[in-house]
């Protein structure tokens, strides 16, 4: 991904290039590379009309490279819009020995950028840590930690984004996350989700905060290099529950394809985007409603979070 060659000049300014963007042929120096990532995010934001100038934007910040890079990029953009503001939301799932460090790192970044930080937790919202939930789930031998965690975190982010009065909720999904998620939805035949994923999920249902993904056109590796070059402090330790075998296989498969066919991730994304509108129509007909248990928006009678907790006898 990165080329260090004294003979290779940056195509923009002529300084020493440190990066070759294989799918476009661009050779860039450090400064022009950082600028190119920021520009890509700005272009994504404007082409999908993600924000309004007076938005209060909640940013989901876990403490990893992607979410902290997003926070730094949005902070830089937001400075030009004095009537908009950012608030970082961190969800403490209750993963002992892991999340504490991440929260500290997020706090440090927020202080540096002078961004308000709100920390919530599974314990506060659901009465149980992920560790406790997994102890019970393992006895029953059902869903994986990431399935519980993802469902409960999505709901937590929406609840807190509402509570702090946000107009938008920005999620740090990269191009890789977006393509992997869409392929997983296809593999699982999850028609509702194939139609409902995308760079913008409109909050046109009361209680659902619009979800936007400003990093969805930036490959994960480019975000990692951006964070490194900008000297952003982020958590490098992996979650002890991390397994997601199928997603990981898709990641490896896509990375191999990308090496042999530069730009294929964009091709897959665009192809799935072509299919999405007709599927979205179906999903639209299903419509959002309020969960019968907690009142949060859902496409089913009882939201997945409540259903998962109910199956474990926790509500
Ligand atoms: Fe949650 Fe899985 Fe991510 Fe760990 S790896 S934080 S369990 S989604
Ligand atoms: Zn340059
Ligand atoms: Zn519910």
mmCIF file of C-alpha atoms and ligand atoms in Angstrom:
data_model
loop_
_atom_site.group_PDB
_atom_site.id
_atom_site.type_symbol
_atom_site.label_atom_id
_atom_site.label_comp_id
_atom_site.label_asym_id
_atom_site.label_seq_id
_atom_site.Cartn_x
_atom_site.Cartn_y
_atom_site.Cartn_z
ATOM 1 C CA UNK A 1 0.000 0.000 0.000
ATOM 2 C CA UNK A 2 2.744 2.452 0.946
ATOM 3 C CA UNK A 3 5.686 3.148 -1.311
ATOM 4 C CA UNK A 4 8.874 4.728 -0.065
ATOM 5 C CA UNK A 5 10.946 5.596 -3.094
ATOM 6 C CA UNK A 6 13.075 8.709 -3.462
ATOM 7 C CA UNK A 7 12.521 8.673 -7.203
ATOM 8 C CA UNK A 8 8.746 8.703 -6.861
ATOM 9 C CA UNK A 9 7.296 12.165 -6.670
ATOM 10 C CA UNK A 10 3.928 13.251 -5.374
ATOM 11 C CA UNK A 11 1.666 13.907 -8.358
ATOM 12 C CA UNK A 12 0.218 16.976 -6.659
ATOM 13 C CA UNK A 13 3.168 18.878 -5.180
ATOM 14 C CA UNK A 14 6.316 17.059 -6.334
ATOM 15 C CA UNK A 15 7.537 16.118 -2.838
ATOM 16 C CA UNK A 16 8.567 12.541 -2.034
ATOM 17 C CA UNK A 17 5.593 10.218 -2.439
ATOM 18 C CA UNK A 18 4.807 7.825 0.397
ATOM 19 C CA UNK A 19 1.657 6.267 -1.001
ATOM 20 C CA UNK A 20 0.451 4.723 -4.220
ATOM 21 C CA UNK A 21 -3.303 4.482 -4.539
ATOM 22 C CA UNK A 22 -3.346 1.404 -6.708
ATOM 23 C CA UNK A 23 -6.948 1.687 -7.946
ATOM 24 C CA UNK A 24 -6.439 5.247 -9.214
ATOM 25 C CA UNK A 25 -2.692 5.370 -9.861
ATOM 26 C CA UNK A 26 -2.251 8.454 -7.620
ATOM 27 C CA UNK A 27 1.172 8.867 -5.970
ATOM 28 C CA UNK A 28 0.966 11.160 -2.969
ATOM 29 C CA UNK A 29 3.177 12.678 -0.297
ATOM 30 C CA UNK A 30 2.134 12.690 3.350
ATOM 31 C CA UNK A 31 0.374 16.062 3.254
ATOM 32 C CA UNK A 32 -1.413 15.450 -0.033
ATOM 33 C CA UNK A 33 -2.449 11.961 1.121
ATOM 34 C CA UNK A 34 -4.049 13.316 4.319
ATOM 35 C CA UNK A 35 -5.735 16.048 2.264
ATOM 36 C CA UNK A 36 -7.021 13.477 -0.244
ATOM 37 C CA UNK A 37 -8.740 11.430 2.482
ATOM 38 C CA UNK A 38 -10.331 14.549 3.984
ATOM 39 C CA UNK A 39 -11.472 15.604 0.524
ATOM 40 C CA UNK A 40 -12.988 12.195 -0.156
ATOM 41 C CA UNK A 41 -14.993 12.434 3.064
ATOM 42 C CA UNK A 42 -16.155 15.978 2.210
ATOM 43 C CA UNK A 43 -17.247 14.808 -1.242
ATOM 44 C CA UNK A 44 -19.181 11.892 0.271
ATOM 45 C CA UNK A 45 -20.880 14.230 2.754
ATOM 46 C CA UNK A 46 -21.964 16.667 0.060
ATOM 47 C CA UNK A 47 -22.953 14.110 -2.564
ATOM 48 C CA UNK A 48 -25.292 12.374 -0.111
ATOM 49 C CA UNK A 49 -26.398 15.629 1.606
ATOM 50 C CA UNK A 50 -25.445 14.120 4.934
ATOM 51 C CA UNK A 51 -25.502 17.268 7.052
ATOM 52 C CA UNK A 52 -27.192 20.650 7.363
ATOM 53 C CA UNK A 53 -25.180 23.680 8.540
ATOM 54 C CA UNK A 54 -26.973 23.829 11.898
ATOM 55 C CA UNK A 55 -26.892 20.131 12.738
ATOM 56 C CA UNK A 56 -25.953 18.819 16.136
ATOM 57 C CA UNK A 57 -24.022 15.735 15.050
ATOM 58 C CA UNK A 58 -23.544 12.761 17.329
ATOM 59 C CA UNK A 59 -20.472 10.745 16.364
ATOM 60 C CA UNK A 60 -20.262 7.139 17.503
ATOM 61 C CA UNK A 61 -16.694 6.885 18.806
ATOM 62 C CA UNK A 62 -15.518 3.500 20.037
ATOM 63 C CA UNK A 63 -11.843 4.431 20.389
ATOM 64 C CA UNK A 64 -10.571 2.564 17.332
ATOM 65 C CA UNK A 65 -8.769 4.087 14.328
ATOM 66 C CA UNK A 66 -11.898 4.449 12.195
ATOM 67 C CA UNK A 67 -14.128 6.269 14.673
ATOM 68 C CA UNK A 68 -11.361 8.560 15.924
ATOM 69 C CA UNK A 69 -10.309 9.433 12.371
ATOM 70 C CA UNK A 70 -13.944 10.265 11.635
ATOM 71 C CA UNK A 71 -14.124 12.465 14.725
ATOM 72 C CA UNK A 72 -10.971 14.355 13.712
ATOM 73 C CA UNK A 73 -12.144 14.829 10.107
ATOM 74 C CA UNK A 74 -15.637 15.962 11.120
ATOM 75 C CA UNK A 75 -14.147 18.310 13.693
ATOM 76 C CA UNK A 76 -12.043 19.974 11.011
ATOM 77 C CA UNK A 77 -15.032 20.306 8.675
ATOM 78 C CA UNK A 78 -17.377 21.419 11.446
ATOM 79 C CA UNK A 79 -15.079 24.316 12.445
ATOM 80 C CA UNK A 80 -16.186 26.029 9.231
ATOM 81 C CA UNK A 81 -19.839 25.803 10.319
ATOM 82 C CA UNK A 82 -20.115 27.778 13.565
ATOM 83 C CA UNK A 83 -23.782 26.911 14.080
ATOM 84 C CA UNK A 84 -23.214 23.153 13.969
ATOM 85 C CA UNK A 85 -21.720 21.112 16.792
ATOM 86 C CA UNK A 86 -20.334 17.676 17.499
ATOM 87 C CA UNK A 87 -20.920 15.347 20.409
ATOM 88 C CA UNK A 88 -18.998 12.075 20.733
ATOM 89 C CA UNK A 89 -20.980 9.100 21.999
ATOM 90 C CA UNK A 90 -19.130 6.122 23.425
ATOM 91 C CA UNK A 91 -20.922 2.962 24.431
ATOM 92 C CA UNK A 92 -19.325 0.923 27.180
ATOM 93 C CA UNK A 93 -20.571 -2.571 26.429
ATOM 94 C CA UNK A 94 -19.025 -3.916 29.615
ATOM 95 C CA UNK A 95 -16.142 -5.962 28.225
ATOM 96 C CA UNK A 96 -13.795 -6.275 31.127
ATOM 97 C CA UNK A 97 -10.174 -5.308 30.482
ATOM 98 C CA UNK A 98 -10.911 -3.865 27.058
ATOM 99 C CA UNK A 99 -13.395 -1.006 26.881
ATOM 100 C CA UNK A 100 -11.913 0.973 29.819
ATOM 101 C CA UNK A 101 -8.769 1.792 27.823
ATOM 102 C CA UNK A 102 -10.833 2.816 24.792
ATOM 103 C CA UNK A 103 -12.931 5.239 26.853
ATOM 104 C CA UNK A 104 -9.774 6.890 28.212
ATOM 105 C CA UNK A 105 -8.405 7.276 24.685
ATOM 106 C CA UNK A 106 -11.669 8.771 23.410
ATOM 107 C CA UNK A 107 -11.704 11.207 26.361
ATOM 108 C CA UNK A 108 -8.165 12.323 25.524
ATOM 109 C CA UNK A 109 -9.086 12.959 21.890
ATOM 110 C CA UNK A 110 -12.287 14.801 22.844
ATOM 111 C CA UNK A 111 -10.404 17.035 25.274
ATOM 112 C CA UNK A 112 -7.817 17.826 22.629
ATOM 113 C CA UNK A 113 -10.506 18.707 20.078
ATOM 114 C CA UNK A 114 -12.809 20.298 22.688
ATOM 115 C CA UNK A 115 -15.658 18.026 21.681
ATOM 116 C CA UNK A 116 -18.329 17.098 24.222
ATOM 117 C CA UNK A 117 -18.202 13.406 25.156
ATOM 118 C CA UNK A 118 -21.114 11.316 26.388
ATOM 119 C CA UNK A 119 -20.474 7.823 27.693
ATOM 120 C CA UNK A 120 -23.286 5.353 28.092
ATOM 121 C CA UNK A 121 -23.236 1.674 28.968
ATOM 122 C CA UNK A 122 -25.138 -1.546 28.458
ATOM 123 C CA UNK A 123 -25.405 -1.763 32.257
ATOM 124 C CA UNK A 124 -27.057 1.655 32.452
ATOM 125 C CA UNK A 125 -29.436 1.000 29.539
ATOM 126 C CA UNK A 126 -30.147 -2.715 29.818
ATOM 127 C CA UNK A 127 -29.129 -3.519 33.388
ATOM 128 C CA UNK A 128 -26.407 -5.955 32.291
ATOM 129 C CA UNK A 129 -22.846 -5.864 30.920
ATOM 130 C CA UNK A 130 -21.989 -7.753 27.736
ATOM 131 C CA UNK A 131 -19.826 -10.067 29.879
ATOM 132 C CA UNK A 132 -22.883 -11.027 31.944
ATOM 133 C CA UNK A 133 -25.063 -11.375 28.871
ATOM 134 C CA UNK A 134 -22.497 -13.682 27.281
ATOM 135 C CA UNK A 135 -22.248 -15.858 30.389
ATOM 136 C CA UNK A 136 -25.966 -16.523 30.107
ATOM 137 C CA UNK A 137 -25.924 -16.795 26.294
ATOM 138 C CA UNK A 138 -23.066 -19.285 26.317
ATOM 139 C CA UNK A 139 -25.037 -21.571 28.612
ATOM 140 C CA UNK A 140 -27.811 -21.529 26.025
ATOM 141 C CA UNK A 141 -25.319 -21.889 23.161
ATOM 142 C CA UNK A 142 -27.051 -19.380 20.893
ATOM 143 C CA UNK A 143 -25.988 -16.128 19.107
ATOM 144 C CA UNK A 144 -22.386 -14.928 18.988
ATOM 145 C CA UNK A 145 -21.076 -12.050 21.160
ATOM 146 C CA UNK A 146 -20.891 -9.744 18.149
ATOM 147 C CA UNK A 147 -24.535 -10.365 17.265
ATOM 148 C CA UNK A 148 -25.662 -9.367 20.779
ATOM 149 C CA UNK A 149 -23.195 -6.519 20.951
ATOM 150 C CA UNK A 150 -24.087 -5.095 17.521
ATOM 151 C CA UNK A 151 -27.832 -5.181 18.119
ATOM 152 C CA UNK A 152 -27.601 -3.673 21.618
ATOM 153 C CA UNK A 153 -25.071 -1.032 20.568
ATOM 154 C CA UNK A 154 -27.148 0.114 17.573
ATOM 155 C CA UNK A 155 -30.116 0.632 19.851
ATOM 156 C CA UNK A 156 -27.973 2.341 22.532
ATOM 157 C CA UNK A 157 -26.557 4.790 20.000
ATOM 158 C CA UNK A 158 -30.000 5.759 18.736
ATOM 159 C CA UNK A 159 -31.325 6.199 22.286
ATOM 160 C CA UNK A 160 -28.423 8.370 23.382
ATOM 161 C CA UNK A 161 -28.278 10.366 20.138
ATOM 162 C CA UNK A 162 -31.927 11.270 20.780
ATOM 163 C CA UNK A 163 -31.325 12.008 24.438
ATOM 164 C CA UNK A 164 -28.550 14.504 23.660
ATOM 165 C CA UNK A 165 -30.686 16.222 21.015
ATOM 166 C CA UNK A 166 -28.754 15.156 17.903
ATOM 167 C CA UNK A 167 -30.053 15.724 14.404
ATOM 168 C CA UNK A 168 -27.721 13.131 12.873
ATOM 169 C CA UNK A 169 -25.758 10.128 14.048
ATOM 170 C CA UNK A 170 -22.448 9.623 12.233
ATOM 171 C CA UNK A 171 -21.025 6.096 12.152
ATOM 172 C CA UNK A 172 -17.449 5.290 11.118
ATOM 173 C CA UNK A 173 -18.270 2.568 8.588
ATOM 174 C CA UNK A 174 -15.473 2.373 6.020
ATOM 175 C CA UNK A 175 -15.756 1.123 2.445
ATOM 176 C CA UNK A 176 -14.681 -2.315 3.703
ATOM 177 C CA UNK A 177 -17.341 -2.394 6.443
ATOM 178 C CA UNK A 178 -19.978 -1.325 3.959
ATOM 179 C CA UNK A 179 -19.088 -3.962 1.347
ATOM 180 C CA UNK A 180 -18.699 -6.721 3.969
ATOM 181 C CA UNK A 181 -22.047 -5.870 5.570
ATOM 182 C CA UNK A 182 -23.853 -5.824 2.243
ATOM 183 C CA UNK A 183 -22.349 -9.166 1.212
ATOM 184 C CA UNK A 184 -23.281 -10.655 4.598
ATOM 185 C CA UNK A 185 -26.855 -9.453 4.092
ATOM 186 C CA UNK A 186 -26.923 -11.095 0.665
ATOM 187 C CA UNK A 187 -25.487 -14.340 2.062
ATOM 188 C CA UNK A 188 -28.108 -14.349 4.840
ATOM 189 C CA UNK A 189 -30.866 -13.380 2.378
ATOM 190 C CA UNK A 190 -31.755 -10.507 4.729
ATOM 191 C CA UNK A 191 -33.944 -8.541 2.310
ATOM 192 C CA UNK A 192 -34.899 -5.837 4.814
ATOM 193 C CA UNK A 193 -31.279 -5.054 5.547
ATOM 194 C CA UNK A 194 -30.149 -5.202 1.904
ATOM 195 C CA UNK A 195 -32.636 -2.399 1.329
ATOM 196 C CA UNK A 196 -31.973 -0.497 4.534
ATOM 197 C CA UNK A 197 -28.165 -0.217 4.458
ATOM 198 C CA UNK A 198 -26.530 2.681 2.661
ATOM 199 C CA UNK A 199 -24.578 5.891 3.266
ATOM 200 C CA UNK A 200 -27.676 7.583 4.701
ATOM 201 C CA UNK A 201 -30.537 6.056 6.642
ATOM 202 C CA UNK A 202 -33.155 8.778 6.891
ATOM 203 C CA UNK A 203 -34.730 9.503 10.241
ATOM 204 C CA UNK A 204 -38.176 9.975 8.725
ATOM 205 C CA UNK A 205 -39.766 7.931 11.495
ATOM 206 C CA UNK A 206 -40.260 9.574 14.902
ATOM 207 C CA UNK A 207 -37.629 8.327 17.295
ATOM 208 C CA UNK A 208 -35.111 7.273 14.656
ATOM 209 C CA UNK A 209 -32.103 9.578 14.350
ATOM 210 C CA UNK A 210 -30.774 9.791 10.762
ATOM 211 C CA UNK A 211 -27.664 7.640 10.430
ATOM 212 C CA UNK A 212 -24.875 8.743 8.111
ATOM 213 C CA UNK A 213 -21.587 7.095 7.116
ATOM 214 C CA UNK A 214 -19.104 9.743 5.951
ATOM 215 C CA UNK A 215 -16.229 7.206 5.653
ATOM 216 C CA UNK A 216 -18.142 4.787 3.438
ATOM 217 C CA UNK A 217 -16.063 5.646 0.348
ATOM 218 C CA UNK A 218 -12.684 5.338 2.105
ATOM 219 C CA UNK A 219 -10.992 1.908 2.260
ATOM 220 C CA UNK A 220 -10.162 0.754 5.791
ATOM 221 C CA UNK A 221 -6.421 0.636 5.032
ATOM 222 C CA UNK A 222 -6.492 4.253 3.948
ATOM 223 C CA UNK A 223 -8.230 5.238 7.182
ATOM 224 C CA UNK A 224 -5.549 3.370 9.150
ATOM 225 C CA UNK A 225 -2.776 5.210 7.292
ATOM 226 C CA UNK A 226 -4.603 8.520 7.810
ATOM 227 C CA UNK A 227 -4.792 7.915 11.589
ATOM 228 C CA UNK A 228 -1.120 6.951 11.670
ATOM 229 C CA UNK A 229 0.078 9.952 9.638
ATOM 230 C CA UNK A 230 -2.058 12.357 11.683
ATOM 231 C CA UNK A 231 -0.657 10.897 14.917
ATOM 232 C CA UNK A 232 -4.129 10.163 16.241
ATOM 233 C CA UNK A 233 -4.059 8.122 19.443
ATOM 234 C CA UNK A 234 -6.374 5.115 19.109
ATOM 235 C CA UNK A 235 -6.859 1.736 20.732
ATOM 236 C CA UNK A 236 -4.868 -1.015 19.054
ATOM 237 C CA UNK A 237 -5.946 -3.939 21.264
ATOM 238 C CA UNK A 238 -8.615 -6.194 19.758
ATOM 239 C CA UNK A 239 -11.825 -7.037 21.520
ATOM 240 C CA UNK A 240 -11.482 -10.393 23.314
ATOM 241 C CA UNK A 241 -14.823 -11.495 21.843
ATOM 242 C CA UNK A 242 -13.828 -10.713 18.288
ATOM 243 C CA UNK A 243 -14.569 -13.726 16.141
ATOM 244 C CA UNK A 244 -17.134 -13.039 13.417
ATOM 245 C CA UNK A 245 -15.731 -15.929 11.390
ATOM 246 C CA UNK A 246 -17.854 -15.321 8.311
ATOM 247 C CA UNK A 247 -17.201 -11.553 8.201
ATOM 248 C CA UNK A 248 -13.510 -12.233 8.595
ATOM 249 C CA UNK A 249 -13.552 -14.698 5.702
ATOM 250 C CA UNK A 250 -15.299 -12.096 3.554
ATOM 251 C CA UNK A 251 -12.690 -9.517 4.598
ATOM 252 C CA UNK A 252 -9.822 -11.815 3.586
ATOM 253 C CA UNK A 253 -11.567 -12.708 0.322
ATOM 254 C CA UNK A 254 -12.188 -9.052 -0.585
ATOM 255 C CA UNK A 255 -8.626 -8.040 0.289
ATOM 256 C CA UNK A 256 -7.263 -10.791 -1.926
ATOM 257 C CA UNK A 257 -9.538 -9.698 -4.770
ATOM 258 C CA UNK A 258 -8.504 -6.060 -4.239
ATOM 259 C CA UNK A 259 -4.813 -6.953 -4.582
ATOM 260 C CA UNK A 260 -5.435 -8.696 -7.888
ATOM 261 C CA UNK A 261 -8.131 -6.306 -9.143
ATOM 262 C CA UNK A 262 -7.558 -2.837 -7.647
ATOM 263 C CA UNK A 263 -10.848 -1.015 -7.148
ATOM 264 C CA UNK A 264 -12.998 -4.155 -6.942
ATOM 265 C CA UNK A 265 -14.416 -3.089 -3.537
ATOM 266 C CA UNK A 266 -15.875 0.012 -5.177
ATOM 267 C CA UNK A 267 -17.208 -2.159 -8.008
ATOM 268 C CA UNK A 268 -18.970 -4.498 -5.558
ATOM 269 C CA UNK A 269 -20.399 -1.529 -3.654
ATOM 270 C CA UNK A 270 -21.746 0.104 -6.832
ATOM 271 C CA UNK A 271 -23.204 -3.202 -8.042
ATOM 272 C CA UNK A 272 -25.026 -3.782 -4.763
ATOM 273 C CA UNK A 273 -26.203 -0.159 -4.821
ATOM 274 C CA UNK A 274 -27.846 -0.857 -8.190
ATOM 275 C CA UNK A 275 -29.789 -3.737 -6.673
ATOM 276 C CA UNK A 276 -30.731 -1.865 -3.490
ATOM 277 C CA UNK A 277 -33.508 0.479 -4.766
ATOM 278 C CA UNK A 278 -35.852 -2.334 -5.756
ATOM 279 C CA UNK A 279 -35.121 -4.148 -2.499
ATOM 280 C CA UNK A 280 -35.486 -0.834 -0.608
ATOM 281 C CA UNK A 281 -39.002 -0.527 -1.974
ATOM 282 C CA UNK A 282 -39.854 -3.824 -0.358
ATOM 283 C CA UNK A 283 -38.190 -2.756 2.887
ATOM 284 C CA UNK A 284 -40.035 0.563 2.733
ATOM 285 C CA UNK A 285 -43.341 -1.248 2.590
ATOM 286 C CA UNK A 286 -42.420 -3.130 5.736
ATOM 287 C CA UNK A 287 -41.924 0.280 7.416
ATOM 288 C CA UNK A 288 -40.643 1.209 10.844
ATOM 289 C CA UNK A 289 -42.830 0.925 13.922
ATOM 290 C CA UNK A 290 -42.325 1.257 17.656
ATOM 291 C CA UNK A 291 -41.125 -1.814 19.526
ATOM 292 C CA UNK A 292 -43.921 -3.155 21.707
ATOM 293 C CA UNK A 293 -41.514 -3.595 24.598
ATOM 294 C CA UNK A 294 -39.214 -0.551 24.604
ATOM 295 C CA UNK A 295 -40.781 1.838 22.074
ATOM 296 C CA UNK A 296 -37.617 2.169 19.964
ATOM 297 C CA UNK A 297 -37.975 2.087 16.141
ATOM 298 C CA UNK A 298 -37.948 -1.387 14.590
ATOM 299 C CA UNK A 299 -39.212 -3.230 11.527
ATOM 300 C CA UNK A 300 -40.552 -6.100 13.622
ATOM 301 C CA UNK A 301 -43.147 -6.097 16.434
ATOM 302 C CA UNK A 302 -40.427 -6.443 19.067
ATOM 303 C CA UNK A 303 -36.985 -4.985 18.313
ATOM 304 C CA UNK A 304 -34.015 -7.335 18.000
ATOM 305 C CA UNK A 305 -32.437 -5.971 21.190
ATOM 306 C CA UNK A 306 -35.538 -6.699 23.274
ATOM 307 C CA UNK A 307 -35.975 -10.048 21.558
ATOM 308 C CA UNK A 308 -32.382 -11.070 22.368
ATOM 309 C CA UNK A 309 -32.698 -10.015 26.023
ATOM 310 C CA UNK A 310 -36.090 -11.689 26.259
ATOM 311 C CA UNK A 311 -34.709 -14.971 24.854
ATOM 312 C CA UNK A 312 -32.104 -14.926 27.626
ATOM 313 C CA UNK A 313 -34.723 -14.210 30.286
ATOM 314 C CA UNK A 314 -33.165 -10.791 31.031
ATOM 315 C CA UNK A 315 -36.379 -8.800 30.522
HETATM 316 FE FE1 LIG B 1 -18.779 -6.046 20.273
HETATM 317 FE FE2 LIG B 1 -17.879 -8.001 18.672
HETATM 318 FE FE3 LIG B 1 -16.979 -5.491 18.388
HETATM 319 FE FE4 LIG B 1 -16.301 -6.939 20.533
HETATM 320 S S1 LIG B 1 -15.733 -7.376 18.373
HETATM 321 S S2 LIG B 1 -16.946 -4.783 20.526
HETATM 322 S S3 LIG B 1 -18.170 -8.101 20.882
HETATM 323 S S4 LIG B 1 -19.077 -6.211 18.026
HETATM 324 ZN ZN1 LIG B 2 2.171 16.264 -2.259
HETATM 325 ZN ZN1 LIG B 3 -37.388 -3.054 21.997
#
